[in-house]
């Protein structure tokens, strides 16, 4: 029986200590932010809708940005146990210089519209943290003022090729004279993407007052006070302003940009040169052959071509092809330090953060940018410790599995038929296309449109959640009718990163067919084939897939001794 007594004052005293209130509103806001999403929420409250949406939005239906963020959320980590990682070293060497963390601040345009401190706050915070800061051609702070804000740190300059080439050449010379050590030559903006939020908000440069903007400004007077009492926005690269951001870009950018322009800039620039906006393997190889120092896999934060390739999915392919010869970096979709860990594990040498930096800037100016860097760094170090790694060099592809809800589809039914194995009666099979590479090869799974519609009344389509375009993942294949289990193909390793004892096998190396007569051989092959359908109970065999489907998830989980994860389709 529970014994009760009257509480004593000396027992209550330790429980009655009140937290001292924080009177500084900015510090109070930032102290309550634990994630980049928290900073985003603060930024949305404090910034006029048009300026916030310019930062937060992307092109058209914003599918590219959503997929990029989902790709990082669909990462499965594989920690190494009993490996103490007390002191974690997050430093790295990038493009001939040091960085305290494996990420830097990406170039962002019109930054003082978000918050009046703009690039000055970003450059100063980056310098204090020991990471590079990148100034955009469309920045609202001059090259020389950024250098003054970050005199001892590393400054990079992002260059657009303008219709008036002399503007681009002049900016290149000024950045070199100011001591910027790296030029980021951007190639994904021949014209502006369709940024529909800007059009719907009537967002223009400079901002124009309408009834809606006035109503939206009433609860945010501080933004307008800052905007109206500080120097007007000036753009070294724009001869005139007025109109939406898209209008300005279309007027300034030159859609005829070519490799000849790259050659001219290469001659003008004395330091390292990196190409930003690369979105396929062949372009990566050609650029490296031309002698550039690095590439940035990027779809411009989803702000140009909607439904563009996801840089994180593309990363392993590019690293395999050119990682030995050049620096491979990436951006787009990074919202957590764990995202950076995943990118480094799959071969990226460095990453860039844009929106995350601007969320911090809008939430609290310079202190907000400091908070962004601190949040990402804390998450990065914690993830590394939980994985059992003490340095970035210890991260390798065996630590990461890429999962995705999307799978490529053959372009024609004829291709699907040619790529598919012989079909069993009453069973619809998958077709596949395989692209071979180095050890482990590169393979792409495809779903036949024809097979997606033909099935018996007892066959239903499986909801798919499967790894795609990964070069290093783990596979545990569930067995067929015999009850045996098959280990998947050995993990493909990125050439420049030593894999840890083939701890994982590639997932997603081939498409599947459910053939009862081939169950045993399918279980023993090094590239197991999968099925995307649940067939009737009369189907004799189920062959487990490296690409997990709802039909095979339960048996695969059983073979691994792990709970079955939830799968759902994204079209």
Coordinates of C-alpha atoms in Angstrom, one line a residue:
X1 CA 0.0 0.0 0.0
X2 CA 1.2 3.5 -0.9
X3 CA 2.3 5.6 2.1
X4 CA 1.4 9.2 2.0
X5 CA 2.7 12.2 4.0
X6 CA 2.4 16.0 3.9
X7 CA 5.0 17.6 1.6
X8 CA 7.8 19.4 3.3
X9 CA 9.0 22.8 2.3
X10 CA 12.6 21.7 1.8
X11 CA 11.4 19.0 -0.6
X12 CA 9.4 21.5 -2.6
X13 CA 12.1 24.2 -2.9
X14 CA 14.1 22.4 -5.7
X15 CA 10.9 22.0 -7.7
X16 CA 9.9 25.7 -7.4
X17 CA 12.8 27.2 -9.3
X18 CA 11.5 29.4 -12.1
X19 CA 13.3 30.0 -15.4
X20 CA 14.5 33.5 -15.8
X21 CA 12.5 35.2 -18.6
X22 CA 14.4 36.3 -21.7
X23 CA 13.6 39.9 -22.4
X24 CA 15.5 40.0 -25.7
X25 CA 12.8 39.1 -28.3
X26 CA 15.2 38.0 -31.0
X27 CA 17.2 35.8 -28.6
X28 CA 14.0 34.3 -27.2
X29 CA 12.8 33.4 -30.8
X30 CA 16.1 31.9 -31.8
X31 CA 16.5 29.9 -28.6
X32 CA 13.2 28.3 -29.3
X33 CA 14.4 27.1 -32.7
X34 CA 15.8 23.5 -32.7
X35 CA 15.5 22.7 -36.4
X36 CA 15.6 24.5 -39.8
X37 CA 11.9 24.0 -40.0
X38 CA 11.5 26.0 -36.7
X39 CA 13.5 28.8 -38.3
X40 CA 11.3 28.6 -41.4
X41 CA 8.2 29.1 -39.2
X42 CA 9.7 32.1 -37.5
X43 CA 10.8 33.6 -40.9
X44 CA 7.3 33.1 -42.2
X45 CA 5.7 35.1 -39.3
X46 CA 8.2 37.9 -39.6
X47 CA 8.5 38.4 -43.3
X48 CA 6.0 39.8 -45.8
X49 CA 4.4 37.1 -47.9
X50 CA 5.9 38.1 -51.2
X51 CA 9.5 38.1 -49.9
X52 CA 9.0 34.9 -48.0
X53 CA 7.5 33.1 -50.9
X54 CA 10.3 34.2 -53.2
X55 CA 12.7 32.3 -50.9
X56 CA 10.4 29.4 -50.0
X57 CA 9.0 28.7 -53.4
X58 CA 10.3 27.0 -56.5
X59 CA 9.2 26.6 -60.1
X60 CA 5.7 25.7 -61.4
X61 CA 4.2 22.9 -59.3
X62 CA 7.3 22.8 -57.1
X63 CA 7.8 19.1 -57.7
X64 CA 11.6 19.3 -58.1
X65 CA 12.0 20.8 -54.6
X66 CA 9.5 18.4 -53.0
X67 CA 11.3 15.4 -54.5
X68 CA 14.7 16.7 -53.5
X69 CA 13.6 17.0 -49.9
X70 CA 11.8 13.7 -49.9
X71 CA 15.0 12.0 -51.2
X72 CA 16.8 13.0 -48.1
X73 CA 13.9 11.9 -45.9
X74 CA 14.0 8.5 -47.6
X75 CA 17.5 7.8 -46.4
X76 CA 18.1 4.7 -44.2
X77 CA 21.3 4.9 -42.1
X78 CA 23.4 1.9 -41.1
X79 CA 25.3 2.5 -37.9
X80 CA 28.4 0.6 -36.8
X81 CA 28.1 -0.5 -33.2
X82 CA 30.7 -0.6 -30.5
X83 CA 32.8 2.0 -32.3
X84 CA 33.3 5.0 -30.0
X85 CA 33.1 8.4 -31.7
X86 CA 33.6 10.8 -28.8
X87 CA 35.6 13.4 -30.7
X88 CA 34.1 14.1 -34.1
X89 CA 36.2 15.9 -36.7
X90 CA 33.9 17.7 -39.2
X91 CA 36.7 19.6 -41.0
X92 CA 37.6 19.1 -44.6
X93 CA 39.8 20.4 -47.4
X94 CA 37.8 21.8 -50.3
X95 CA 39.1 23.4 -53.5
X96 CA 42.5 24.1 -52.1
X97 CA 41.4 25.5 -48.8
X98 CA 40.1 24.5 -45.4
X99 CA 36.5 24.4 -44.1
X100 CA 35.5 23.6 -40.6
X101 CA 32.3 21.9 -41.8
X102 CA 31.4 20.0 -45.0
X103 CA 28.9 22.7 -46.1
X104 CA 29.0 26.3 -47.1
X105 CA 26.5 29.1 -47.8
X106 CA 25.1 28.9 -51.4
X107 CA 24.7 32.0 -53.6
X108 CA 21.3 33.6 -53.2
X109 CA 19.9 36.6 -55.1
X110 CA 18.1 39.7 -53.8
X111 CA 19.1 38.7 -50.3
X112 CA 18.5 42.1 -48.6
X113 CA 14.8 41.8 -49.6
X114 CA 14.6 38.9 -47.2
X115 CA 16.2 40.8 -44.4
X116 CA 18.1 44.1 -44.5
X117 CA 21.4 42.8 -43.3
X118 CA 21.6 40.5 -46.4
X119 CA 24.9 39.1 -47.6
X120 CA 26.8 41.0 -44.9
X121 CA 25.2 38.9 -42.3
X122 CA 25.8 35.7 -44.3
X123 CA 29.5 36.4 -45.0
X124 CA 30.2 37.4 -41.4
X125 CA 28.5 34.3 -40.0
X126 CA 30.3 32.0 -42.5
X127 CA 33.7 33.6 -41.6
X128 CA 33.0 33.1 -37.9
X129 CA 32.1 29.5 -38.4
X130 CA 35.1 28.8 -40.7
X131 CA 33.1 27.9 -43.8
X132 CA 32.9 29.4 -47.3
X133 CA 30.4 32.1 -48.3
X134 CA 29.2 32.4 -51.9
X135 CA 28.1 35.8 -53.3
X136 CA 25.6 35.7 -56.1
X137 CA 25.8 37.8 -59.3
X138 CA 22.3 39.0 -58.3
X139 CA 23.4 39.8 -54.8
X140 CA 22.4 43.0 -53.1
X141 CA 25.8 43.6 -51.5
X142 CA 28.9 44.5 -53.5
X143 CA 31.9 42.2 -53.9
X144 CA 34.1 44.6 -51.9
X145 CA 31.6 44.9 -49.0
X146 CA 31.4 41.1 -48.7
X147 CA 35.1 41.0 -48.6
X148 CA 35.1 43.6 -45.8
X149 CA 32.5 41.6 -43.9
X150 CA 34.6 38.4 -44.2
X151 CA 38.1 39.6 -44.6
X152 CA 39.9 36.5 -43.3
X153 CA 37.4 33.9 -44.4
X154 CA 36.9 32.2 -47.7
X155 CA 34.7 34.0 -50.2
X156 CA 33.4 32.4 -53.5
X157 CA 31.7 34.2 -56.3
X158 CA 28.8 32.8 -58.4
X159 CA 28.7 34.1 -62.0
X160 CA 25.9 34.3 -64.5
X161 CA 26.7 35.0 -68.1
X162 CA 24.8 38.1 -69.0
X163 CA 23.6 39.3 -72.4
X164 CA 26.1 42.1 -72.0
X165 CA 29.2 39.9 -71.6
X166 CA 31.3 42.9 -70.4
X167 CA 29.2 42.9 -67.2
X168 CA 30.1 39.3 -66.5
X169 CA 33.8 39.9 -67.3
X170 CA 33.9 42.9 -65.1
X171 CA 32.4 41.1 -62.1
X172 CA 34.9 38.3 -62.7
X173 CA 37.9 40.7 -62.6
X174 CA 36.5 42.4 -59.5
X175 CA 36.0 39.2 -57.6
X176 CA 39.6 38.1 -58.4
X177 CA 41.0 41.5 -57.3
X178 CA 39.1 41.2 -54.0
X179 CA 40.7 37.9 -53.2
X180 CA 37.7 35.5 -53.8
X181 CA 39.4 32.1 -54.3
X182 CA 36.7 30.2 -56.3
X183 CA 34.4 31.1 -59.2
X184 CA 31.1 29.2 -59.4
X185 CA 30.1 29.3 -63.1
X186 CA 26.3 28.7 -63.2
X187 CA 24.9 27.0 -66.3
X188 CA 21.2 26.1 -65.5
X189 CA 19.7 29.6 -66.0
X190 CA 19.6 30.5 -69.7
X191 CA 16.1 31.8 -68.9
X192 CA 14.1 32.1 -65.7
X193 CA 11.9 29.3 -64.5
X194 CA 8.2 29.9 -64.0
X195 CA 8.1 30.9 -60.3
X196 CA 4.3 31.1 -59.9
X197 CA 4.3 32.2 -56.3
X198 CA 6.0 35.5 -57.4
X199 CA 3.4 36.0 -60.1
X200 CA 0.5 35.4 -57.8
X201 CA 2.0 37.7 -55.2
X202 CA 2.8 40.4 -57.7
X203 CA 6.4 40.3 -56.4
X204 CA 8.6 42.8 -58.1
X205 CA 12.0 44.4 -57.8
X206 CA 11.7 46.9 -56.1
X207 CA 8.6 46.0 -54.2
X208 CA 5.5 47.8 -55.3
X209 CA 2.7 48.8 -52.9
X210 CA -0.8 47.3 -53.5
X211 CA -3.7 46.9 -51.2
X212 CA -2.7 43.3 -50.5
X213 CA 0.9 44.2 -49.7
X214 CA -0.2 46.9 -47.4
X215 CA -2.6 44.6 -45.5
X216 CA 0.2 42.0 -45.3
X217 CA 2.7 44.6 -44.0
X218 CA 0.5 45.9 -41.1
X219 CA 1.6 43.1 -38.7
X220 CA 5.2 43.3 -39.9
X221 CA 6.2 47.0 -39.6
X222 CA 9.8 46.2 -38.6
X223 CA 10.5 44.8 -42.1
X224 CA 9.2 47.9 -43.8
X225 CA 11.1 50.1 -41.4
X226 CA 14.3 48.3 -42.2
X227 CA 13.6 48.3 -45.9
X228 CA 12.8 52.1 -46.1
X229 CA 15.5 53.3 -43.7
X230 CA 18.5 51.5 -45.2
X231 CA 20.3 52.1 -48.5
X232 CA 18.3 51.2 -51.6
X233 CA 18.9 47.9 -53.4
X234 CA 21.5 48.0 -56.0
X235 CA 22.6 45.3 -58.5
X236 CA 25.9 45.4 -60.2
X237 CA 24.7 43.0 -62.8
X238 CA 21.4 44.7 -63.7
X239 CA 21.2 48.0 -65.7
X240 CA 17.6 48.5 -64.7
X241 CA 15.0 47.1 -62.4
X242 CA 11.2 46.9 -62.4
X243 CA 9.1 43.8 -62.9
X244 CA 9.1 40.4 -61.5
X245 CA 12.2 38.4 -60.8
X246 CA 11.5 36.3 -63.9
X247 CA 11.2 39.4 -66.0
X248 CA 14.6 40.7 -64.8
X249 CA 16.3 37.3 -65.3
X250 CA 14.9 37.0 -68.8
X251 CA 16.1 40.5 -69.7
X252 CA 19.6 39.9 -68.3
X253 CA 20.4 36.2 -69.0
X254 CA 21.6 35.0 -72.4
X255 CA 20.1 31.7 -73.6
X256 CA 23.0 31.3 -76.1
X257 CA 25.5 30.6 -73.3
X258 CA 27.9 27.8 -74.4
X259 CA 31.2 26.1 -73.9
X260 CA 32.9 29.0 -75.6
X261 CA 31.8 31.3 -72.8
X262 CA 33.2 28.9 -70.3
X263 CA 36.6 29.0 -72.1
X264 CA 36.6 32.8 -71.9
X265 CA 35.8 32.9 -68.2
X266 CA 38.4 30.2 -67.6
X267 CA 41.0 32.5 -69.2
X268 CA 39.9 35.4 -67.0
X269 CA 39.8 33.6 -63.7
X270 CA 43.0 32.9 -61.9
X271 CA 41.6 30.6 -59.1
X272 CA 39.5 27.5 -58.9
X273 CA 36.5 27.2 -61.2
X274 CA 33.4 25.1 -60.4
X275 CA 30.4 24.5 -62.7
X276 CA 27.1 24.8 -60.9
X277 CA 23.9 23.3 -62.3
X278 CA 25.2 20.0 -63.6
X279 CA 22.3 17.5 -64.0
X280 CA 23.6 14.4 -65.8
X281 CA 26.7 12.1 -65.9
X282 CA 27.7 12.9 -69.5
X283 CA 27.9 16.6 -68.9
X284 CA 30.0 15.9 -65.7
X285 CA 32.5 13.8 -67.7
X286 CA 32.8 16.4 -70.5
X287 CA 33.4 19.3 -68.0
X288 CA 36.1 17.4 -66.1
X289 CA 37.7 16.6 -69.5
X290 CA 37.8 20.4 -70.1
X291 CA 39.8 20.9 -66.9
X292 CA 37.3 22.4 -64.5
X293 CA 38.2 22.0 -60.8
X294 CA 34.8 20.8 -59.7
X295 CA 31.1 20.5 -60.3
X296 CA 28.0 21.2 -58.3
X297 CA 25.1 18.8 -58.8
X298 CA 22.1 21.2 -58.6
X299 CA 18.7 21.8 -60.1
X300 CA 18.8 25.4 -58.7
X301 CA 16.8 24.5 -55.7
X302 CA 13.9 23.5 -58.0
X303 CA 13.6 27.1 -59.1
X304 CA 14.3 26.5 -62.9
X305 CA 13.1 23.3 -64.6
X306 CA 10.4 21.6 -62.6
X307 CA 10.7 17.7 -62.5
X308 CA 14.4 18.1 -63.0
X309 CA 16.8 15.3 -61.8
X310 CA 17.2 15.1 -58.0
X311 CA 20.9 15.8 -57.3
X312 CA 21.0 13.4 -54.4
X313 CA 19.9 10.5 -56.6
X314 CA 22.4 11.5 -59.3
X315 CA 25.3 11.8 -56.9
X316 CA 26.5 8.1 -56.8
X317 CA 26.5 7.9 -60.6
X318 CA 28.6 11.0 -61.0
X319 CA 31.0 10.2 -58.2
X320 CA 31.6 6.8 -59.8
X321 CA 32.5 8.4 -63.1
X322 CA 34.4 11.5 -62.2
X323 CA 35.0 11.5 -58.4
X324 CA 38.7 10.5 -58.8
X325 CA 39.4 13.4 -61.1
X326 CA 37.5 16.4 -59.6
X327 CA 35.6 17.7 -56.7
X328 CA 31.9 16.8 -56.7
X329 CA 29.6 18.9 -54.6
X330 CA 25.8 19.1 -54.4
X331 CA 22.9 21.3 -53.2
X332 CA 19.1 21.4 -53.2
X333 CA 16.8 20.0 -50.5
X334 CA 19.2 20.1 -47.5
X335 CA 17.3 20.9 -44.4
X336 CA 19.1 18.8 -41.8
X337 CA 22.7 18.0 -40.8
X338 CA 21.9 14.3 -41.4
X339 CA 21.2 15.2 -45.1
X340 CA 24.8 16.4 -45.3
X341 CA 26.1 13.2 -43.7
X342 CA 24.2 11.1 -46.3
X343 CA 25.6 13.2 -49.2
X344 CA 29.2 12.9 -47.9
X345 CA 28.8 9.1 -47.4
X346 CA 27.7 8.7 -51.0
X347 CA 30.8 10.5 -52.3
X348 CA 30.1 14.3 -52.2
X349 CA 33.1 16.3 -51.1
X350 CA 31.0 19.3 -50.0
X351 CA 27.5 20.6 -49.9
X352 CA 25.8 24.0 -50.1
X353 CA 22.8 25.4 -48.2
X354 CA 20.6 28.2 -49.6
X355 CA 17.1 28.2 -48.2
X356 CA 18.2 27.1 -44.8
X357 CA 20.6 30.1 -44.6
X358 CA 17.8 32.5 -45.7
X359 CA 15.3 31.1 -43.2
X360 CA 17.8 31.9 -40.4
X361 CA 18.5 35.3 -41.9
X362 CA 14.8 36.2 -42.0
X363 CA 14.3 34.8 -38.5
X364 CA 17.0 36.9 -36.9
X365 CA 19.5 38.6 -39.1
X366 CA 23.2 37.7 -38.4
X367 CA 22.3 35.9 -35.2
X368 CA 19.7 33.8 -37.2
X369 CA 22.4 32.8 -39.7
X370 CA 24.6 31.8 -36.8
X371 CA 21.7 29.7 -35.5
X372 CA 21.3 28.0 -38.9
X373 CA 24.9 27.0 -38.9
X374 CA 24.8 25.8 -35.3
X375 CA 21.7 23.7 -35.9
X376 CA 23.2 22.0 -39.0
X377 CA 26.5 21.4 -37.3
X378 CA 24.9 20.0 -34.2
X379 CA 22.8 17.6 -36.2
X380 CA 25.8 16.6 -38.4
X381 CA 28.0 15.8 -35.4
X382 CA 25.2 13.9 -33.6
X383 CA 24.5 11.8 -36.7
X384 CA 28.2 10.9 -37.1
X385 CA 28.5 9.9 -33.5
X386 CA 25.4 7.7 -33.8
X387 CA 26.8 6.1 -36.9
X388 CA 30.1 5.4 -35.1
X389 CA 32.3 7.5 -37.2
X390 CA 34.9 10.1 -36.0
X391 CA 35.7 11.9 -39.2
X392 CA 34.2 12.6 -42.6
X393 CA 36.7 10.3 -44.2
X394 CA 35.2 7.3 -42.3
X395 CA 31.8 7.9 -44.0
X396 CA 31.2 5.6 -46.9
X397 CA 28.4 4.2 -49.0
X398 CA 27.8 1.3 -46.6
X399 CA 26.3 3.7 -44.1
X400 CA 23.5 4.8 -46.4
X401 CA 20.6 3.2 -48.2
X402 CA 18.7 5.5 -50.7
X403 CA 14.9 4.7 -50.7
X404 CA 12.5 6.2 -53.2
X405 CA 8.9 6.1 -54.1
X406 CA 9.6 6.8 -57.8
X407 CA 10.9 4.4 -60.5
X408 CA 11.7 5.0 -64.1
X409 CA 9.2 3.6 -66.7
X410 CA 10.2 2.3 -70.2
X411 CA 9.2 4.8 -72.9
X412 CA 7.3 2.3 -75.1
X413 CA 5.5 -0.9 -74.6
X414 CA 7.9 -2.4 -77.1
X415 CA 10.9 -1.6 -75.0
X416 CA 9.1 -3.0 -72.0
X417 CA 8.4 -6.3 -73.9
X418 CA 12.0 -6.5 -75.1
X419 CA 13.4 -5.9 -71.6
X420 CA 11.0 -8.2 -69.8
X421 CA 11.7 -11.9 -69.1
X422 CA 9.3 -14.6 -70.3
X423 CA 6.0 -14.1 -68.5
X424 CA 4.3 -16.9 -66.5
X425 CA 0.6 -17.6 -67.1
X426 CA -1.6 -15.4 -65.0
X427 CA 1.3 -13.3 -63.7
X428 CA 2.4 -9.9 -65.0
X429 CA 6.1 -9.2 -64.8
X430 CA 8.2 -6.1 -64.6
X431 CA 10.5 -5.0 -67.4
X432 CA 13.9 -3.6 -66.7
X433 CA 16.7 -1.7 -68.3
X434 CA 20.2 -2.1 -66.9
X435 CA 23.1 0.2 -67.3
X436 CA 26.4 -1.3 -66.3
X437 CA 29.2 0.6 -64.5
X438 CA 32.1 -0.4 -62.2
X439 CA 31.9 -3.1 -59.5
X440 CA 28.2 -3.7 -58.8
X441 CA 27.1 -1.8 -62.0
X442 CA 24.5 0.8 -62.3
X443 CA 21.0 -0.5 -62.9
X444 CA 17.6 1.1 -63.3
X445 CA 14.4 -0.6 -62.5
X446 CA 11.4 0.0 -64.8
X447 CA 7.8 -0.7 -64.7
X448 CA 6.0 -1.6 -67.9
X449 CA 2.9 0.5 -68.6
X450 CA 1.4 -2.6 -70.3
X451 CA 2.0 -4.8 -67.3
X452 CA 0.6 -2.2 -65.0
X453 CA -2.9 -2.7 -66.4
X454 CA -3.1 -6.5 -67.1
X455 CA -3.7 -8.7 -64.1
X456 CA -6.2 -11.3 -62.9
X457 CA -8.9 -10.5 -60.4
X458 CA -6.8 -11.8 -57.6
X459 CA -3.8 -9.7 -58.5
X460 CA -3.4 -6.2 -57.3
X461 CA -0.7 -3.6 -57.8
X462 CA 1.8 -3.3 -55.1
X463 CA 2.6 0.0 -53.5
X464 CA 6.2 0.6 -54.2
X465 CA 8.9 2.1 -52.0
X466 CA 12.2 1.1 -53.5
X467 CA 15.8 2.3 -53.6
X468 CA 16.7 3.9 -57.0
X469 CA 19.9 5.0 -58.7
X470 CA 22.0 4.1 -55.7
X471 CA 25.6 3.0 -56.0
X472 CA 25.9 1.6 -52.5
X473 CA 23.1 0.1 -50.6
X474 CA 22.3 -3.0 -48.7
X475 CA 20.2 -5.9 -50.0
X476 CA 18.6 -8.7 -48.1
X477 CA 16.5 -10.8 -50.5
X478 CA 13.7 -12.9 -49.2
X479 CA 13.6 -16.4 -50.6
X480 CA 11.1 -18.0 -53.0
X481 CA 9.0 -21.0 -52.6
X482 CA 11.8 -23.1 -51.3
X483 CA 12.0 -21.0 -48.1
X484 CA 15.7 -20.2 -48.7
X485 CA 17.1 -16.7 -48.4
X486 CA 19.4 -15.0 -50.8
X487 CA 21.9 -12.3 -50.1
X488 CA 21.9 -9.5 -52.7
X489 CA 24.8 -8.4 -54.8
X490 CA 27.8 -6.8 -53.0
X491 CA 27.6 -3.1 -52.5
X492 CA 29.1 -1.0 -55.3
X493 CA 31.6 1.3 -53.8
X494 CA 32.6 4.8 -54.7
X495 CA 36.1 4.6 -56.1
X496 CA 37.6 7.3 -53.9
X497 CA 36.0 6.1 -50.6
X498 CA 37.0 2.8 -49.1
X499 CA 34.0 0.7 -48.3
X500 CA 33.8 -0.9 -44.9
X501 CA 34.0 -4.6 -45.6
X502 CA 31.1 -4.9 -48.0
X503 CA 28.7 -4.6 -45.1
X504 CA 25.8 -3.9 -47.4
X505 CA 24.6 -5.0 -50.9
X506 CA 23.2 -2.9 -53.6
X507 CA 19.4 -2.5 -53.7
X508 CA 17.6 -2.1 -56.8
X509 CA 19.8 -3.8 -59.4
X510 CA 17.2 -5.2 -61.6
X511 CA 13.5 -5.5 -62.5
X512 CA 11.5 -8.5 -61.5
X513 CA 9.4 -11.3 -62.7
X514 CA 7.4 -13.8 -60.7
X515 CA 8.1 -17.1 -62.2
X516 CA 7.4 -20.2 -60.2
X517 CA 9.7 -22.4 -62.3
X518 CA 12.7 -20.0 -61.7
X519 CA 12.3 -19.4 -57.9
X520 CA 15.4 -21.3 -56.9
X521 CA 17.7 -19.8 -59.5
X522 CA 16.3 -16.3 -58.8
X523 CA 17.2 -16.7 -55.2
X524 CA 20.8 -17.6 -56.1
X525 CA 21.6 -15.0 -58.7
X526 CA 23.8 -12.0 -57.9
X527 CA 21.1 -9.7 -59.3
X528 CA 17.9 -10.9 -57.8
X529 CA 14.7 -10.0 -59.7
X530 CA 11.6 -8.6 -58.1
X531 CA 7.9 -8.4 -58.7
X532 CA 5.7 -5.4 -58.2
X533 CA 2.5 -7.4 -57.9
X534 CA 0.9 -9.7 -55.4
X535 CA -0.4 -12.7 -57.3
X536 CA -3.1 -15.2 -56.3
X537 CA -2.4 -17.9 -53.8
X538 CA -1.9 -20.4 -56.7
X539 CA 1.4 -18.6 -57.7
X540 CA 4.1 -20.9 -56.5
X541 CA 7.0 -18.5 -55.9
X542 CA 7.7 -15.0 -54.7
X543 CA 11.2 -13.7 -55.4
X544 CA 12.3 -11.0 -53.1
X545 CA 13.7 -7.8 -54.6
X546 CA 16.5 -5.5 -53.8
X547 CA 13.9 -2.8 -54.5
X548 CA 11.5 -3.3 -51.8
X549 CA 7.8 -3.6 -52.6
X550 CA 4.8 -3.9 -50.5
X551 CA 4.5 -7.5 -51.7
X552 CA 8.0 -8.4 -50.5
X553 CA 8.5 -6.1 -47.6
X554 CA 7.0 -8.4 -45.0
X555 CA 9.1 -11.5 -46.0
X556 CA 12.2 -9.4 -46.4
X557 CA 11.7 -7.9 -42.9
X558 CA 11.2 -11.4 -41.6
X559 CA 14.5 -12.6 -43.1
X560 CA 16.3 -9.6 -41.5
X561 CA 14.6 -9.8 -38.2
X562 CA 13.4 -6.3 -38.6
X563 CA 9.9 -4.8 -38.4
X564 CA 8.2 -4.2 -41.8
X565 CA 8.4 -0.6 -42.8
X566 CA 5.4 1.2 -44.3
X567 CA 5.4 1.7 -48.0
X568 CA 3.4 4.1 -50.2
X569 CA 3.5 5.2 -53.8
X570 CA 4.3 8.6 -55.0
X571 CA 3.4 9.2 -58.7

